[in-house]
Amino acid sequence: MADLTSNFLGIHSPNPFWLASAPPTDKEYNVRRAFDAGWGGVVWKTLGEDGPPVVNVNGPRYGAIWGADRRLLGLNNIELITDRPLQTNLDEMTRVKRDYPDHALIASLMVPVNEDSWKDILSRVIETGCDGVELNFGCPHGMSERGMGSAVGQVPDYVQMVTEWCKKHSDLPVIVKLTPNISDIRKPAQAAKDGGADAVSLINTINSITSVDLDQFAPQPTIDGLGAHGGYCGPAGKPIALNMVAEIARTPELAGLPISGIGGVTTWRDAAEFMALGAGNVQVCTAAMTYGFKIVQEMISGLSQYMDEKGFASVDELVGRAVPNVVNWQDLNLNYVTKARIDQDACIKCGRCYAACEDTSHQAISMSDDRVFDVIDAECVACNLCVNVCPVEGCITMERLPAGEVDPRTGKTVSDAYANWTTHPNNPMKCAAE
Amino acid sequence: MTGTHAPGIVAGRLDRTTLRENFGDLHEPLDSHEAAVAADRCYFCHDAPCITACPTAIDIPLFIRQIATDQPEAAAETILEQNILGGMCARVCPTETLCEEACVRETAEGKPVEIGRLQRYATDTVMAHNIHPFSRAPETGKRVAVVGAGPAGLACAHRLAMKGHGVTIYEAKPKPGGLNEYGIASYKTVEDFAAREVDWLLSIGGITIEYNRALGAGLTLEALKAEYDAVFLGVGLGGVNALGVEGADRDGVSEAVVFIADLRQAPDLTSLPVGRHVVVIGGGMTAVDAAVQAKLLGAESVTIAYRRSQDRMPASRYEQDLATSKGVRILAGVMPKAIHGNGAVREIELEYTADEGGKLVGTGETLRLPADQVLCAIGQTLTTDGGLALEGGKIAVTGPGRSSVPGVWAGGDCTAGEDLTVVAVAEGRDAAEDIHTALMG
Ligand SMILES: Cc1cc2nc3c(=O)[nH]c(=O)nc-3n(C[C@H](O)[C@H](O)[C@H](O)COP(=O)(O)OP(=O)(O)OC[C@H]3O[C@@H](n4cnc5c(N)ncnc54)[C@H](O)[C@@H]3O)c2cc1C
Ligand SMILES: Cc1cc2nc3c(=O)[nH]c(=O)nc-3n(C[C@H](O)[C@H](O)[C@H](O)COP(=O)(O)O)c2cc1C
Ligand code: SF4
Ligand code: SF4
Ligand code: SF4
């Protein structure tokens, strides 16, 4: 069993699997059970200012989209930050941290954009003995209308300013949680870094309407005939989150800024992917809300087995390993020529590859009367659509044409030299050959 | 109750409650959640192999997608426009040798999409709401006679009525449906489904049925031809092959199809007699249905005696398993030699068989089984041919059911091809299309 212990910003936890700030971490009862179940850390449900507690809707607060067999793929919520009194949360955090000293406990915070508010809350949070704070600049509904959450996260200057206040008024590690509801994630990340943040975490939820009630003509979840946009999360959002994590990880100016990866982590593999793209740990919300706390056991055994197979002594050996291989399109090798190959023994003759290629791609799959499907190399552009639609995993693969062979589609001999767009003859802006 | 173990052929071996349970639906219908889960498994194949395997060529991926997207009514229309008896076929088709055998998920994991049950889900929905999704084209003034109100005749009549022709069906029996009404195992078509389906089918209008009117008994093909613009024969197979062994005339020896018809028509199963030890001769669907239902009626032992090896039984493996799961014993490689008894049958003597170069011969070794009822299911024969040319014992047809006589079409069991409800529907429908083309020139 590999060593899964994690050291993120000097915060130690038995493994890199943390629960993200959300309902799973909204109270002592949950968090104790989460730690007992095996979670390495939690970011407590976001705390707000002292005073009258936040009010949530009393109707449905979640919407969802499903895949086959009602597998939950995406969740949308209009929940606000914690609606329990500040002192209750602080007392509970104190007790939990005392009883679970080896687990990570982070306080998530969201208060109005003025220095005193942040100073006040920090002074009270420090008392709990928590390991760090996470600044919730991501919540895209409700709180953002009040000038908090993503309303801050979308303005890099504010991100920097609030981060500076937090560094000024506490010694705790500061993690800035970013909103994906912005066109270039590097900007707020840079602002967080410039403000002195110890790390960024991302992503918070994506602005969304999951569905429309076609009888009431209103977005779902529908509250008394009306609906508001919510925040989208879960497996369906993972590709967006992965890209944003990678964007930060591979930007030279942001190099070295630790990242806590969030967004659709559902299995050990998802976690490993985030980590390979530069996340030092991961945070999970929807998967726990869908299946309960026990899923962490699968994540632990899966990551452990993978690390053993790879011979990684610690999770740090995985972190960032894929970052150098994330490049811009123009850096891809145009001399890398592949063709789809169908394993006839594995093929179940459903014809989906044929329909997809014939109707929507390059007419590069032939179909015989007895339903044998073959790739026509002279037409195949290796787009991968057939691989993606084939219901049998591994049945269609992309095989590289060896150098020296002629690509029957282009009539050109395949070269093993690397050549990308920047030097391609069709590129009007190509760099002069060196 | 006479007593479960009473010898001879007696009624009341089981109580009413047990009988009701035994003869309940073989497969519970899918509820909407189960249907959604089952529908989700369909890959929406291109030029789907299941469609090719369906004798009526229902667009299966389309109707399943319509179920998956919560439109069972549209799904039903997709089914019914190809197969107007899609409801019955969903219950009785041997899907394991038709669409589901061809399903790519059978290839992939030995577990096909449950096409039959999904088809039932869709068709039950429209029938429950009494929706008939088709209407008649304007009256053409043409009139067609259909002989036989079985699946072939009904499918033909419906399609003709839809095209605007007037149809009269002449049916020998007092009820419509053919073997749907008199033959199919009752646990496949509970709650009088056959009759309800015919009522629903007839609601399109333009079809009249004249009951107790048999071709050959006061009704001639000549007369029909003279009176109507076209004639379709869907008379099925009215006769049976004779057993032809010593003692075959003893009391207690009877035809499986008669036993089944009596069972289907019995108003009260507690009054239906069945033997204590039943032996069924044959290896097809009829043999299985007779054996299973005899067992469900309370027979103590039921044996299917089939002359070839078990893997050659015409009944599908699935049907065989159904029989054995109900406690029927399948004895393969034996043929009847004699039926013993004193007046009524007491024992059946069977001879073991061997395959000698493709020819079945008796080995001389025999065994005897106690039997107080012997049911013969060794094949049905054509009894009404209207004087048409025959081929292989059935009415000879070319193309979509054209007989040797111009203006006369035929389809279903009385013509060549597999004897299945779905095949009869396909042939009736195709003949109707051809008649329509012929009539409208
Ligand atoms: C016991 C049994 C179980 C079966 N189980 C299945 C099953 O599970 N699945 C399946 O797909 N198939 C099954 N079959 C086969 C299926 O029932 C037939 O293939 C199908 O009914 C054929 O339809 P048809 O219209 O050609 O003939 P039939 O259903 O036989 O209908 C013929 C009709 O014509 C009428 N008729 C006959 N002679 C005359 C005449 N001279 N004048 C007027 N009317 C006449 C008859 O009364 C009858 O109504 C079974 C058959 C039997 C016997
Ligand atoms: C119901 C719900 C409430 C949430 N509340 C908060 C919150 O109070 N503070 C916060 O920073 N993020 C909140 N989030 C966002 C999650 O912490 C997380 O960033 C997001 O769900 C993406 O991760 P996932 O795909 O694993 O769910 C909430 C998410 C959900 C579903
Ligand atoms: S999940 Fe629990 S709180 Fe939420 S609606 Fe269901 S029962 Fe109520
Ligand atoms: S999609 Fe895959 S399984 Fe289906 S026909 Fe193509 S190669 Fe075969
Ligand atoms: S073969 Fe199976 S998976 Fe394919 S369309 Fe037919 S039912 Fe669906």
PDB file of N, CA and C in Angstrom, chain A residues 185 201-203 240-251 259-262 273-279 323:
ATOM      1  N   ILE A 185      -9.059  32.091 -16.503  1.00  0.00           N
ATOM      2  CA  ILE A 185      -8.852  31.721 -15.099  1.00  0.00           C
ATOM      3  C   ILE A 185      -7.489  32.187 -14.582  1.00  0.00           C
ATOM      4  N   SER A 201      -7.709  27.213  -5.017  1.00  0.00           N
ATOM      5  CA  SER A 201      -8.484  25.984  -5.176  1.00  0.00           C
ATOM      6  C   SER A 201      -9.515  26.267  -6.268  1.00  0.00           C
ATOM      7  N   LEU A 202      -9.767  25.267  -7.085  1.00  0.00           N
ATOM      8  CA  LEU A 202     -10.728  25.465  -8.160  1.00  0.00           C
ATOM      9  C   LEU A 202     -11.138  24.094  -8.701  1.00  0.00           C
ATOM     10  N   ILE A 203     -12.417  24.101  -9.160  1.00  0.00           N
ATOM     11  CA  ILE A 203     -13.290  25.228  -9.421  1.00  0.00           C
ATOM     12  C   ILE A 203     -14.457  25.236  -8.436  1.00  0.00           C
ATOM     13  N   ILE A 240     -14.021  20.817 -17.601  1.00  0.00           N
ATOM     14  CA  ILE A 240     -13.824  22.269 -17.488  1.00  0.00           C
ATOM     15  C   ILE A 240     -12.845  22.559 -16.357  1.00  0.00           C
ATOM     16  N   ALA A 241     -13.037  21.868 -15.257  1.00  0.00           N
ATOM     17  CA  ALA A 241     -12.152  22.073 -14.112  1.00  0.00           C
ATOM     18  C   ALA A 241     -10.723  21.632 -14.428  1.00  0.00           C
ATOM     19  N   LEU A 242     -10.592  20.489 -15.093  1.00  0.00           N
ATOM     20  CA  LEU A 242      -9.242  19.997 -15.416  1.00  0.00           C
ATOM     21  C   LEU A 242      -8.490  21.029 -16.257  1.00  0.00           C
ATOM     22  N   ASN A 243      -9.189  21.584 -17.228  1.00  0.00           N
ATOM     23  CA  ASN A 243      -8.530  22.562 -18.090  1.00  0.00           C
ATOM     24  C   ASN A 243      -8.091  23.785 -17.295  1.00  0.00           C
ATOM     25  N   MET A 244      -8.936  24.245 -16.413  1.00  0.00           N
ATOM     26  CA  MET A 244      -8.585  25.446 -15.645  1.00  0.00           C
ATOM     27  C   MET A 244      -7.395  25.183 -14.723  1.00  0.00           C
ATOM     28  N   VAL A 245      -7.396  24.001 -14.128  1.00  0.00           N
ATOM     29  CA  VAL A 245      -6.247  23.633 -13.283  1.00  0.00           C
ATOM     30  C   VAL A 245      -4.973  23.616 -14.138  1.00  0.00           C
ATOM     31  N   ALA A 246      -5.071  23.006 -15.309  1.00  0.00           N
ATOM     32  CA  ALA A 246      -3.892  22.910 -16.177  1.00  0.00           C
ATOM     33  C   ALA A 246      -3.426  24.288 -16.639  1.00  0.00           C
ATOM     34  N   GLU A 247      -4.392  25.154 -16.947  1.00  0.00           N
ATOM     35  CA  GLU A 247      -4.028  26.503 -17.391  1.00  0.00           C
ATOM     36  C   GLU A 247      -3.161  27.209 -16.355  1.00  0.00           C
ATOM     37  N   ILE A 248      -3.557  27.055 -15.112  1.00  0.00           N
ATOM     38  CA  ILE A 248      -2.777  27.701 -14.045  1.00  0.00           C
ATOM     39  C   ILE A 248      -1.428  27.004 -13.893  1.00  0.00           C
ATOM     40  N   ALA A 249      -1.476  25.670 -13.906  1.00  0.00           N
ATOM     41  CA  ALA A 249      -0.254  24.915 -13.628  1.00  0.00           C
ATOM     42  C   ALA A 249       0.824  25.159 -14.685  1.00  0.00           C
ATOM     43  N   ARG A 250       0.411  25.405 -15.929  1.00  0.00           N
ATOM     44  CA  ARG A 250       1.419  25.502 -16.984  1.00  0.00           C
ATOM     45  C   ARG A 250       1.789  26.944 -17.331  1.00  0.00           C
ATOM     46  N   THR A 251       1.228  27.898 -16.616  1.00  0.00           N
ATOM     47  CA  THR A 251       1.575  29.294 -16.873  1.00  0.00           C
ATOM     48  C   THR A 251       2.840  29.658 -16.094  1.00  0.00           C
ATOM     49  N   ILE A 259      -2.075  24.217  -5.959  1.00  0.00           N
ATOM     50  CA  ILE A 259      -3.470  24.144  -6.426  1.00  0.00           C
ATOM     51  C   ILE A 259      -4.182  23.013  -5.685  1.00  0.00           C
ATOM     52  N   SER A 260      -5.379  23.315  -5.228  1.00  0.00           N
ATOM     53  CA  SER A 260      -6.250  22.268  -4.716  1.00  0.00           C
ATOM     54  C   SER A 260      -7.308  22.031  -5.793  1.00  0.00           C
ATOM     55  N   GLY A 261      -7.334  20.834  -6.340  1.00  0.00           N
ATOM     56  CA  GLY A 261      -8.185  20.568  -7.511  1.00  0.00           C
ATOM     57  C   GLY A 261      -9.592  20.154  -7.109  1.00  0.00           C
ATOM     58  N   ILE A 262     -10.573  20.817  -7.716  1.00  0.00           N
ATOM     59  CA  ILE A 262     -11.979  20.543  -7.382  1.00  0.00           C
ATOM     60  C   ILE A 262     -12.796  20.522  -8.673  1.00  0.00           C
ATOM     61  N   GLU A 273      -5.963  12.278 -12.026  1.00  0.00           N
ATOM     62  CA  GLU A 273      -5.858  13.163 -13.192  1.00  0.00           C
ATOM     63  C   GLU A 273      -5.652  14.619 -12.766  1.00  0.00           C
ATOM     64  N   PHE A 274      -6.425  15.058 -11.790  1.00  0.00           N
ATOM     65  CA  PHE A 274      -6.233  16.425 -11.285  1.00  0.00           C
ATOM     66  C   PHE A 274      -4.805  16.606 -10.770  1.00  0.00           C
ATOM     67  N   MET A 275      -4.343  15.597 -10.059  1.00  0.00           N
ATOM     68  CA  MET A 275      -3.012  15.713  -9.463  1.00  0.00           C
ATOM     69  C   MET A 275      -1.935  15.710 -10.549  1.00  0.00           C
ATOM     70  N   ALA A 276      -2.122  14.871 -11.559  1.00  0.00           N
ATOM     71  CA  ALA A 276      -1.146  14.843 -12.651  1.00  0.00           C
ATOM     72  C   ALA A 276      -1.093  16.202 -13.354  1.00  0.00           C
ATOM     73  N   LEU A 277      -2.214  16.895 -13.351  1.00  0.00           N
ATOM     74  CA  LEU A 277      -2.240  18.210 -13.988  1.00  0.00           C
ATOM     75  C   LEU A 277      -1.837  19.319 -13.018  1.00  0.00           C
ATOM     76  N   GLY A 278      -1.335  18.948 -11.866  1.00  0.00           N
ATOM     77  CA  GLY A 278      -0.746  19.966 -11.008  1.00  0.00           C
ATOM     78  C   GLY A 278      -1.432  20.211  -9.687  1.00  0.00           C
ATOM     79  N   ALA A 279      -2.558  19.538  -9.421  1.00  0.00           N
ATOM     80  CA  ALA A 279      -3.218  19.752  -8.137  1.00  0.00           C
ATOM     81  C   ALA A 279      -2.464  18.990  -7.046  1.00  0.00           C
ATOM     82  N   VAL A 323       1.836  18.059 -16.534  1.00  0.00           N
ATOM     83  CA  VAL A 323       1.833  19.488 -16.898  1.00  0.00           C
ATOM     84  C   VAL A 323       2.723  19.801 -18.117  1.00  0.00           C
TER      85      VAL A 323
END
